Amino acid sequence: MALPVETFFLHPDAQGTLQSQIQQMIAQGILSGRFQRAEKLPSTRRLAAHLGVSRITVTIAYTELLANDYLTSRGRSGYYVSENAPVPPAFAPGPIRTDAVDWTRAIGQRFSGGDTVRKPPDWESYRFPFIYGQADPELFDHANWRLCALKALGQKDFTALTTDYYDQDDPQLIEFIARHTLPRRGIAARPEQVLITLGAQNALWLTTQVLLTQRRRAALEDPCYHALRDILSQSRCHVTPVRLDADGLPPDAIPPDTDVIFTTPSHQCPTTGTMPMARRHELLKRAADMDAIIVEDDYEFEMSFLKGPSPALKSLDADGRVIYVGSFSKSLFPGLRLGYLVGSEPFIREARALRASVLRHPPGHIQRTAAYFLSLGHHDALIRRMGSTLHERRQVMSTAITQNKLEIAGQGAHGGSSFWMRAPENVDTQELARRLRARDVLIEPGHSFFAGAAQPRNFYRLAYSSIPATRIAQGVGRVAKEIDAMSNLALNS
Amino acid sequence: MALPVETFFLHPDAQGTLQSQIQQMIAQGILSGRFQRAEKLPSTRRLAAHLGVSRITVTIAYTELLANDYLTSRGRSGYYVSENAPVPPAFAPGPIRTDAVDWTRAIGQRFSGGDTVRKPPDWESYRFPFIYGQADPELFDHANWRLCALKALGQKDFTALTTDYYDQDDPQLIEFIARHTLPRRGIAARPEQVLITLGAQNALWLTTQVLLTQRRRAALEDPCYHALRDILSQSRCHVTPVRLDADGLPPDAIPPDTDVIFTTPSHQCPTTGTMPMARRHELLKRAADMDAIIVEDDYEFEMSFLKGPSPALKSLDADGRVIYVGSFSKSLFPGLRLGYLVGSEPFIREARALRASVLRHPPGHIQRTAAYFLSLGHHDALIRRMGSTLHERRQVMSTAITQNKLEIAGQGAHGGSSFWMRAPENVDTQELARRLRARDVLIEPGHSFFAGAAQPRNFYRLAYSSIPATRIAQGVGRVAKEIDAMSNLALNS
């Protein structure tokens, strides 16, 4: 039987090339049972004319389907659904029903309801996206990343790509990090002291699980990265937020019974401040006196375009007391989900065993791709290019902030990709963000970085990592105007 | 100053193309500070002659380094280290020291010491690898996987590749699983009822965290997948192993206070047995009576080459009581680390929030690559090809087992990729595996699949997923010979 050409149509909103759409349409027709074995397909000419595409497009799609044995060709008589084509399922799914299970009871532990603020998923469609931590397609070295990925997909790397490593990492990536990345932060580490993680988030999570229990205490910077607070509250340990002073985390304010201290010395999150060297030594001394472990999140150190990055806290650590968290989310892109932990072997051993239980290992292909990208020097070249672009954007933004009389609450001495801002006391930045969104401007309200019930409501973050320099002045102008309006409204009410 | 050509050398055991080795050598020389800014490089002709490579290879490497601004070219006078080249670090790493930290005290929770048996990392160099669960380069459709990965690396998919999704998945992959994969198992699910995980391991781990606490009870098949026992023992819930009978998990033997039942009905792990339909209904009834949740690990259902797979337990579930775990590790490759959970929305919501805290989301690129590979029909075509090869291997192995008078303890009625074997009582298969390894044969001893202290020592698994058909008979012969030797030795001693 011949399949009538009218049963073939392309969805107007389908994605991918025309060839892959045709291929997909036919494969799905067979898999769904609509096209049966031995049924004859329209000729390439008829189908091409019917769909309004070129004949060669249909021919290539048919050829692909031949290769995969969805179709067979019988010489001049045309194409047929193959006798060996995959079989559609023998049973139909039942209807979706309402649950008889009482999930309120069945769920033993709840994890939803965290504090993490999300960017709108369509942030790219806003004209003034002062948002933080997404890759800028204008800056990323897409071409070389693609080449490295392709190389890692080669026949030679088949094992690296496909193998179940259990608890191991890609040795090439580990070697590069140990030999090249860490020495640049002043850190000497053997491969056994490094563990690849699914991003910095995963590194912080693993560290928390290994070091903290319900009976132990963690000290956190206040303000700090909100997802870290979620991680710690889920672990149910005691948590003490320590309010920052001008030099960052004040060692004397850390409670003496603290087991683990979390800090971002090189680039405080979110204030972007850099902890001075004297304070770093004090912090290490305080931790040694209390016999506490320090977890150093060294995110964004690569963005030190104003002056070279200060050495990591870990490089000053004579006791093996510092656990170092690194990430490629800022310098490559967050969707990559690659970071790493550096620490003493007994700690790394437990973190590795836990990682194996939770997810085994980060996918082989992305590890190998990153190893190539790093070792061929593309990463360093990218960072330099990003640095010079961010430098320019920062100058433009700094000027715009001054001209608009906005107040900077914190900025990195070494560079970075954002300013930490303070609005007048009477301006709630969550409401500000909501209003600005309607005016095509995205900012990040600051309250969720703070601990406790009495979160300050008037801070916000302005990042310049995803907005072109040419739009910055106008965007900052809109922020200033809206703050003025809200502030005056509040005064007059 | 000119860099002497003698300082350039290629490591004899370096990997990658000559061009990338040269590129890497120069980038590393600059990053390490050995090559300083404005220093002159040897001409392409001199370096090519010195390294014994073609001149065009050196020229291409130099051109790449020019593009990345490691080098500059001054017309006819040659190549120089660029003034803009990345700067080497300003500080040297300190020496690696001995720790002052008492890690026995500092570590709050231990995760090492699990029961998981590892394959030797060099398993591919063995002539008779009867090992389970690794990708066979002869079977995998590497070419099309590579094309799909390349497509997912294209400019159009940049956002899918790089975006921080927080707790979301790639909508294209979710859509394909919900619309095409699950209906083939008889399951109807909305996208909100599906969560992508880092493999089945991660799916089981997330499920355990959400459903079980120290006060709750899990029932497990005995024998079962050993990593699941590790996951449950880390969660510190009560665990009851339930010994299988001929039809799989006997519902009546499940303790009445059980909260969660873990089962592999379509393809029991490791015995490969299929639970009959009547038993499935009994199991669902028993769970409903106890108000327990069932976690169905439907691994390897794709390998049903003898007859079509039976519908999933989840497809018979009228209460929303079954949580379904799927994986692409067996049908694609384990290094991919992609699986999925299907369940009611209140459960998926908590699993999603936990996943976000632990690792945010599986990397965007692998999700999109899998979405393409599935939707273009390559996955189904691959499964069919794998099925026919596994079918052939299975017949060869079945014959060899009979001829060598070995005992099959369990085999799948629908197919699969292994036989579950029983040696004589007096043969310890861990010792058997050790001896066979010296004879170029890898088998998997069975003890670690069993719970408790009195694990049977005489079971083993023989898989045919990674060994060519032509070697099976000889390999099985060696297994039989060694079992005979050990058995006779034991009788005579």
Short mmCIF file of C-alpha atoms in Angstrom, two decimals, chain A residues 15-17 20-21 23-24 27-28 31 64-65 67-70 84-89 91-103 105-113 116-119 123-124 132-137 140-142 144-147 149-151 153-159 161-164 166-168 172 176 180 183-190 193 198 201-203 205 209-214 216 225 227 230-231 234 259 290-291 293 309-312 314-321 323 333-337 344-347 349-350 353-354 356-366 368 372 374-378 380-381 384-385, chain B residues 15-17 20-21 23-24 27-28 31 64-65 67-70 84-89 91-103 105-113 116-119 123-124 132-137 140-142 144-147 149-151 153-159 161-164 166-168 172 176 180 183-190 193 198 201-203 205 209-214 216 225 227 230-231 234 259 290-291 293 309-312 314-321 323 333-337 344-347 349-350 353-354 356-366 368 372 374-378 380-381 384-385:
data_model
loop_
_atom_site.label_atom_id
_atom_site.label_comp_id
_atom_site.label_asym_id
_atom_site.label_seq_id
_atom_site.Cartn_x
_atom_site.Cartn_y
_atom_site.Cartn_z
CA GLN A 15 13.06 23.26 14.86
CA GLY A 16 16.13 21.98 13.03
CA THR A 17 16.96 21.78 9.32
CA SER A 20 16.13 16.57 9.90
CA GLN A 21 12.46 17.58 10.16
CA GLN A 23 13.71 12.46 8.82
CA GLN A 24 12.05 12.98 12.21
CA ALA A 27 10.85 8.01 11.93
CA GLN A 28 8.07 9.13 14.27
CA LEU A 31 7.53 4.42 15.63
CA GLU A 64 19.68 8.60 6.22
CA LEU A 65 16.57 6.54 6.94
CA ALA A 67 21.14 3.73 6.55
CA ASN A 68 19.25 3.32 9.81
CA ASP A 69 17.03 0.64 8.27
CA TYR A 70 13.78 2.53 8.72
CA ASN A 84 13.34 -4.42 9.96
CA ALA A 85 12.06 -1.04 11.05
CA PRO A 86 11.64 -0.61 14.83
CA VAL A 87 8.30 -1.92 16.06
CA PRO A 88 5.74 0.34 17.66
CA PRO A 89 4.74 -0.61 21.22
CA PHE A 91 0.28 -1.59 24.39
CA ALA A 92 -1.28 1.82 24.69
CA PRO A 93 -0.64 3.97 27.74
CA GLY A 94 -3.48 4.22 30.20
CA PRO A 95 -5.10 7.56 30.93
CA ILE A 96 -3.43 9.96 33.37
CA ARG A 97 -5.26 9.45 36.64
CA THR A 98 -5.59 11.29 39.91
CA ASP A 99 -3.35 9.99 42.65
CA ALA A 100 -4.54 7.76 45.45
CA VAL A 101 -1.28 8.40 47.30
CA ASP A 102 -1.16 10.97 50.09
CA TRP A 103 2.08 12.70 49.16
CA ARG A 105 2.68 11.69 54.18
CA ALA A 106 4.72 9.80 51.58
CA ILE A 107 7.38 12.48 51.20
CA GLY A 108 9.90 12.03 53.98
CA GLN A 109 12.00 15.14 53.41
CA ARG A 110 11.16 18.39 51.67
CA PHE A 111 13.65 20.36 49.62
CA SER A 112 11.45 22.84 47.78
CA GLY A 113 10.87 26.39 48.93
CA THR A 116 17.20 31.18 45.23
CA VAL A 117 16.12 34.04 42.99
CA ARG A 118 15.67 33.13 39.35
CA LYS A 119 16.29 35.22 36.31
CA TRP A 123 16.19 37.35 29.91
CA GLU A 124 17.85 37.61 26.51
CA TYR A 132 24.72 38.05 36.52
CA GLY A 133 26.35 34.77 35.65
CA GLN A 134 25.11 33.87 32.19
CA ALA A 135 27.33 33.39 29.16
CA ASP A 136 27.45 36.25 26.66
CA PRO A 137 27.33 34.83 23.13
CA PHE A 140 32.32 33.23 24.38
CA ASP A 141 34.76 31.49 22.03
CA HIS A 142 32.13 29.27 20.54
CA ASN A 144 37.07 26.77 19.49
CA TRP A 145 34.80 25.19 22.08
CA ARG A 146 33.05 23.41 19.24
CA LEU A 147 36.36 22.22 17.81
CA ALA A 149 34.12 19.13 21.68
CA LEU A 150 34.47 17.59 18.23
CA LYS A 151 37.95 16.39 19.05
CA LEU A 153 34.01 13.08 20.23
CA GLY A 154 36.62 11.46 18.00
CA GLN A 155 37.16 7.74 17.69
CA LYS A 156 40.37 8.00 19.72
CA ASP A 157 38.53 9.36 22.73
CA PHE A 158 35.71 6.83 22.54
CA THR A 159 36.62 5.30 25.89
CA LEU A 161 33.45 9.52 26.17
CA THR A 162 31.56 6.36 26.99
CA THR A 163 33.20 4.66 29.95
CA ASP A 164 31.59 4.28 33.33
CA TYR A 166 32.57 4.87 38.75
CA ASP A 167 34.24 7.34 41.08
CA GLN A 168 37.10 8.50 38.84
CA GLN A 172 43.65 14.71 31.45
CA PHE A 176 45.70 20.18 33.68
CA HIS A 180 48.44 24.64 35.34
CA PRO A 183 49.70 26.90 40.42
CA ARG A 184 48.33 30.17 39.03
CA ARG A 185 46.39 30.58 42.29
CA GLY A 186 49.53 29.74 44.25
CA ILE A 187 48.22 26.26 45.09
CA ALA A 188 50.27 23.06 44.87
CA ALA A 189 48.15 19.91 44.77
CA ARG A 190 48.58 16.32 43.72
CA GLN A 193 43.73 16.05 46.09
CA LEU A 198 29.07 19.27 38.64
CA GLN A 201 27.15 24.29 43.58
CA ASN A 202 27.86 20.56 43.61
CA ALA A 203 31.28 21.18 45.22
CA TRP A 205 27.00 20.58 48.49
CA GLN A 209 27.55 16.68 53.48
CA VAL A 210 31.02 15.42 54.38
CA LEU A 211 31.88 18.02 57.02
CA LEU A 212 28.62 18.98 58.67
CA THR A 213 26.04 17.11 60.70
CA GLN A 214 23.08 18.18 62.80
CA ARG A 216 27.97 20.84 64.00
CA TYR A 225 25.47 33.33 47.91
CA ALA A 227 22.07 28.80 47.32
CA ASP A 230 19.75 26.56 51.13
CA ILE A 231 22.37 23.79 51.08
CA GLN A 234 18.87 21.28 54.19
CA ASP A 259 33.37 23.63 62.71
CA MET A 290 39.33 26.86 66.85
CA ASP A 291 40.47 23.86 64.79
CA ILE A 293 37.91 23.95 58.46
CA PRO A 309 44.34 38.20 41.33
CA SER A 310 45.57 37.95 44.90
CA PRO A 311 46.80 34.47 45.84
CA ALA A 312 44.12 32.13 47.06
CA LYS A 314 44.45 28.01 50.13
CA SER A 315 47.97 29.03 49.03
CA LEU A 316 48.62 30.46 52.51
CA ASP A 317 47.29 27.37 54.27
CA ALA A 318 50.08 25.50 56.07
CA ASP A 319 47.71 23.14 57.91
CA GLY A 320 45.69 21.60 55.08
CA ARG A 321 42.77 23.40 56.70
CA ILE A 323 39.12 23.34 51.10
CA PHE A 333 29.55 28.97 30.82
CA PRO A 334 27.22 27.83 33.61
CA GLY A 335 25.39 25.19 31.52
CA LEU A 336 28.68 23.29 31.34
CA ARG A 337 28.33 22.29 35.03
CA SER A 344 43.45 16.96 51.77
CA GLU A 345 43.16 13.35 50.70
CA PRO A 346 41.00 12.05 53.58
CA PHE A 347 38.45 14.71 52.73
CA ARG A 349 38.22 10.44 49.48
CA GLU A 350 34.88 10.91 51.29
CA ALA A 353 32.65 8.28 47.56
CA LEU A 354 29.62 10.49 48.14
CA ALA A 356 29.90 8.23 43.29
CA SER A 357 26.78 7.39 45.27
CA VAL A 358 24.90 10.51 44.17
CA LEU A 359 25.83 10.63 40.49
CA ARG A 360 28.98 8.55 39.86
CA HIS A 361 30.99 11.14 37.89
CA PRO A 362 30.54 14.17 35.65
CA PRO A 363 29.93 13.09 32.03
CA GLY A 364 33.17 12.04 30.30
CA HIS A 365 32.68 14.11 27.18
CA ILE A 366 32.41 17.46 28.89
CA ARG A 368 37.56 15.85 27.96
CA TYR A 372 41.32 20.25 25.41
CA LEU A 374 42.25 24.48 28.60
CA SER A 375 45.39 22.77 27.35
CA LEU A 376 45.27 24.36 23.88
CA GLY A 377 45.31 27.77 25.55
CA HIS A 378 41.81 28.79 24.43
CA ASP A 380 43.41 31.79 28.80
CA ALA A 381 42.91 33.62 25.54
CA ARG A 384 41.95 37.86 28.38
CA ARG A 385 39.37 38.86 25.77
CA GLN B 15 48.37 12.73 22.92
CA GLY B 16 46.53 14.57 20.16
CA THR B 17 47.58 15.69 16.70
CA SER B 20 47.72 20.54 18.77
CA GLN B 21 50.83 19.30 20.56
CA GLN B 23 50.09 24.65 19.99
CA GLN B 24 49.90 23.28 23.52
CA ALA B 27 50.77 28.08 25.01
CA GLN B 28 52.14 26.29 28.10
CA LEU B 31 51.64 30.54 30.56
CA GLU B 64 45.92 29.33 15.77
CA LEU B 65 48.16 31.00 18.36
CA ALA B 67 44.20 34.09 16.44
CA ASN B 68 44.23 33.64 20.21
CA ASP B 69 46.76 36.45 20.61
CA TYR B 70 49.48 34.32 22.14
CA ASN B 84 48.81 40.76 24.98
CA ALA B 85 49.60 37.14 25.75
CA PRO B 86 48.15 35.85 29.04
CA VAL B 87 50.35 36.65 32.02
CA PRO B 88 51.96 33.93 34.09
CA PRO B 89 51.05 33.99 37.79
CA PHE B 91 53.33 33.95 42.88
CA ALA B 92 54.74 30.47 43.10
CA PRO B 93 52.85 27.72 44.88
CA GLY B 94 54.08 26.75 48.30
CA PRO B 95 55.37 23.24 48.93
CA ILE B 96 52.87 20.43 49.63
CA ARG B 97 52.83 20.06 53.40
CA THR B 98 51.63 17.51 55.87
CA ASP B 99 48.27 18.26 57.40
CA ALA B 100 47.79 19.71 60.86
CA VAL B 101 44.09 18.86 60.66
CA ASP B 102 42.77 15.74 62.37
CA TRP B 103 40.52 14.47 59.60
CA ARG B 105 37.49 14.33 63.76
CA ALA B 106 36.86 16.89 61.01
CA ILE B 107 34.90 14.54 58.77
CA GLY B 108 31.31 14.49 59.98
CA GLN B 109 29.96 11.73 57.77
CA ARG B 110 31.74 8.91 55.97
CA PHE B 111 30.68 7.62 52.58
CA SER B 112 33.64 5.50 51.54
CA GLY B 113 33.79 1.74 51.97
CA THR B 116 30.42 -1.69 44.65
CA VAL B 117 32.61 -4.02 42.64
CA ARG B 118 34.74 -2.35 40.00
CA LYS B 119 35.80 -3.63 36.66
CA TRP B 123 39.15 -4.26 30.84
CA GLU B 124 39.39 -3.63 27.12
CA TYR B 132 28.54 -5.91 32.09
CA GLY B 133 27.36 -2.41 31.31
CA GLN B 134 30.10 -0.83 29.21
CA ALA B 135 29.62 0.46 25.67
CA ASP B 136 30.90 -1.75 22.86
CA PRO B 137 32.65 0.44 20.26
CA PHE B 140 27.61 2.02 19.25
CA ASP B 141 26.53 4.40 16.48
CA HIS B 142 29.41 6.74 17.02
CA ASN B 144 25.48 9.72 14.29
CA TRP B 145 26.09 10.52 17.95
CA ARG B 146 28.88 12.79 16.81
CA LEU B 147 26.64 14.48 14.25
CA ALA B 149 26.51 16.46 19.32
CA LEU B 150 27.80 18.77 16.60
CA LYS B 151 24.30 19.95 15.85
CA LEU B 153 26.96 22.66 19.53
CA GLY B 154 25.69 24.89 16.74
CA GLN B 155 25.13 28.61 17.06
CA LYS B 156 21.35 28.11 17.16
CA ASP B 157 21.58 25.97 20.27
CA PHE B 158 23.97 28.31 22.08
CA THR B 159 21.44 29.08 24.79
CA LEU B 161 24.32 24.72 25.63
CA THR B 162 25.36 27.51 27.96
CA THR B 163 22.37 28.56 30.04
CA ASP B 164 22.10 28.06 33.74
CA TYR B 166 18.62 26.31 37.71
CA ASP B 167 16.18 23.47 38.28
CA GLN B 168 14.88 23.05 34.73
CA GLN B 172 13.18 19.12 23.88
CA PHE B 176 10.61 13.40 23.50
CA HIS B 180 7.68 8.85 22.54
CA PRO B 183 4.22 5.58 25.66
CA ARG B 184 6.29 2.64 24.42
CA ARG B 185 6.40 1.40 28.01
CA GLY B 186 2.67 1.95 28.34
CA ILE B 187 3.20 5.06 30.48
CA ALA B 188 1.34 8.34 30.02
CA ALA B 189 3.04 11.28 31.71
CA ARG B 190 2.97 15.04 31.43
CA GLN B 193 6.00 14.47 35.86
CA LEU B 198 22.59 12.13 36.02
CA GLN B 201 22.17 6.01 39.98
CA ASN B 202 21.29 9.66 40.51
CA ALA B 203 17.56 8.91 40.04
CA TRP B 205 19.65 8.48 45.04
CA GLN B 209 16.49 11.17 49.85
CA VAL B 210 12.97 12.41 49.20
CA LEU B 211 11.07 9.32 50.40
CA LEU B 212 13.16 7.80 53.17
CA THR B 213 14.29 9.00 56.56
CA GLN B 214 15.89 7.31 59.54
CA ARG B 216 11.23 4.75 57.55
CA TYR B 225 22.04 -3.86 42.37
CA ALA B 227 25.00 0.46 44.57
CA ASP B 230 25.01 1.62 49.43
CA ILE B 231 22.60 4.49 48.75
CA GLN B 234 23.96 6.00 53.63
CA ASP B 259 7.33 2.65 53.17
CA MET B 290 0.29 -1.08 52.98
CA ASP B 291 0.14 2.40 51.39
CA ILE B 293 5.49 3.60 47.30
CA PRO B 309 9.11 -5.92 26.49
CA SER B 310 6.28 -6.42 28.94
CA PRO B 311 4.55 -3.19 29.92
CA ALA B 312 6.15 -1.35 32.81
CA LYS B 314 4.11 1.96 36.16
CA SER B 315 1.67 1.42 33.28
CA LEU B 316 -0.53 -0.71 35.55
CA ASP B 317 -0.42 1.81 38.39
CA ALA B 318 -3.84 3.36 38.97
CA ASP B 319 -2.83 5.10 42.23
CA GLY B 320 0.22 7.14 41.18
CA ARG B 321 2.08 4.84 43.55
CA ILE B 323 7.99 5.94 40.66
CA PHE B 333 26.61 4.54 27.02
CA PRO B 334 27.19 4.86 30.76
CA GLY B 335 29.65 7.78 30.49
CA LEU B 336 26.75 9.88 29.16
CA ARG B 337 25.19 9.97 32.66
CA SER B 344 3.54 12.26 40.55
CA GLU B 345 4.07 16.00 40.63
CA PRO B 346 4.45 16.46 44.41
CA PHE B 347 7.27 13.91 44.33
CA ARG B 349 8.80 18.79 42.69
CA GLU B 350 10.83 17.71 45.73
CA ALA B 353 14.44 20.99 44.30
CA LEU B 354 16.94 18.52 45.77
CA ALA B 356 18.92 21.84 42.07
CA SER B 357 20.62 22.01 45.44
CA VAL B 358 22.98 19.12 44.74
CA LEU B 359 23.99 19.90 41.16
CA ARG B 360 21.41 22.25 39.57
CA HIS B 361 20.81 20.32 36.31
CA PRO B 362 22.49 17.85 33.94
CA PRO B 363 24.72 19.71 31.46
CA GLY B 364 22.69 21.33 28.65
CA HIS B 365 24.77 20.01 25.81
CA ILE B 366 24.37 16.33 26.60
CA ARG B 368 20.25 18.42 23.68
CA TYR B 372 18.50 14.97 18.68
CA LEU B 374 16.36 10.17 19.94
CA SER B 375 14.15 12.31 17.75
CA LEU B 376 16.03 11.56 14.52
CA GLY B 377 15.38 7.86 15.10
CA HIS B 378 19.04 6.92 15.66
CA ASP B 380 15.70 3.10 17.88
CA ALA B 381 17.84 2.03 14.96
CA ARG B 384 17.54 -2.80 16.86
CA ARG B 385 21.11 -3.32 15.68
#
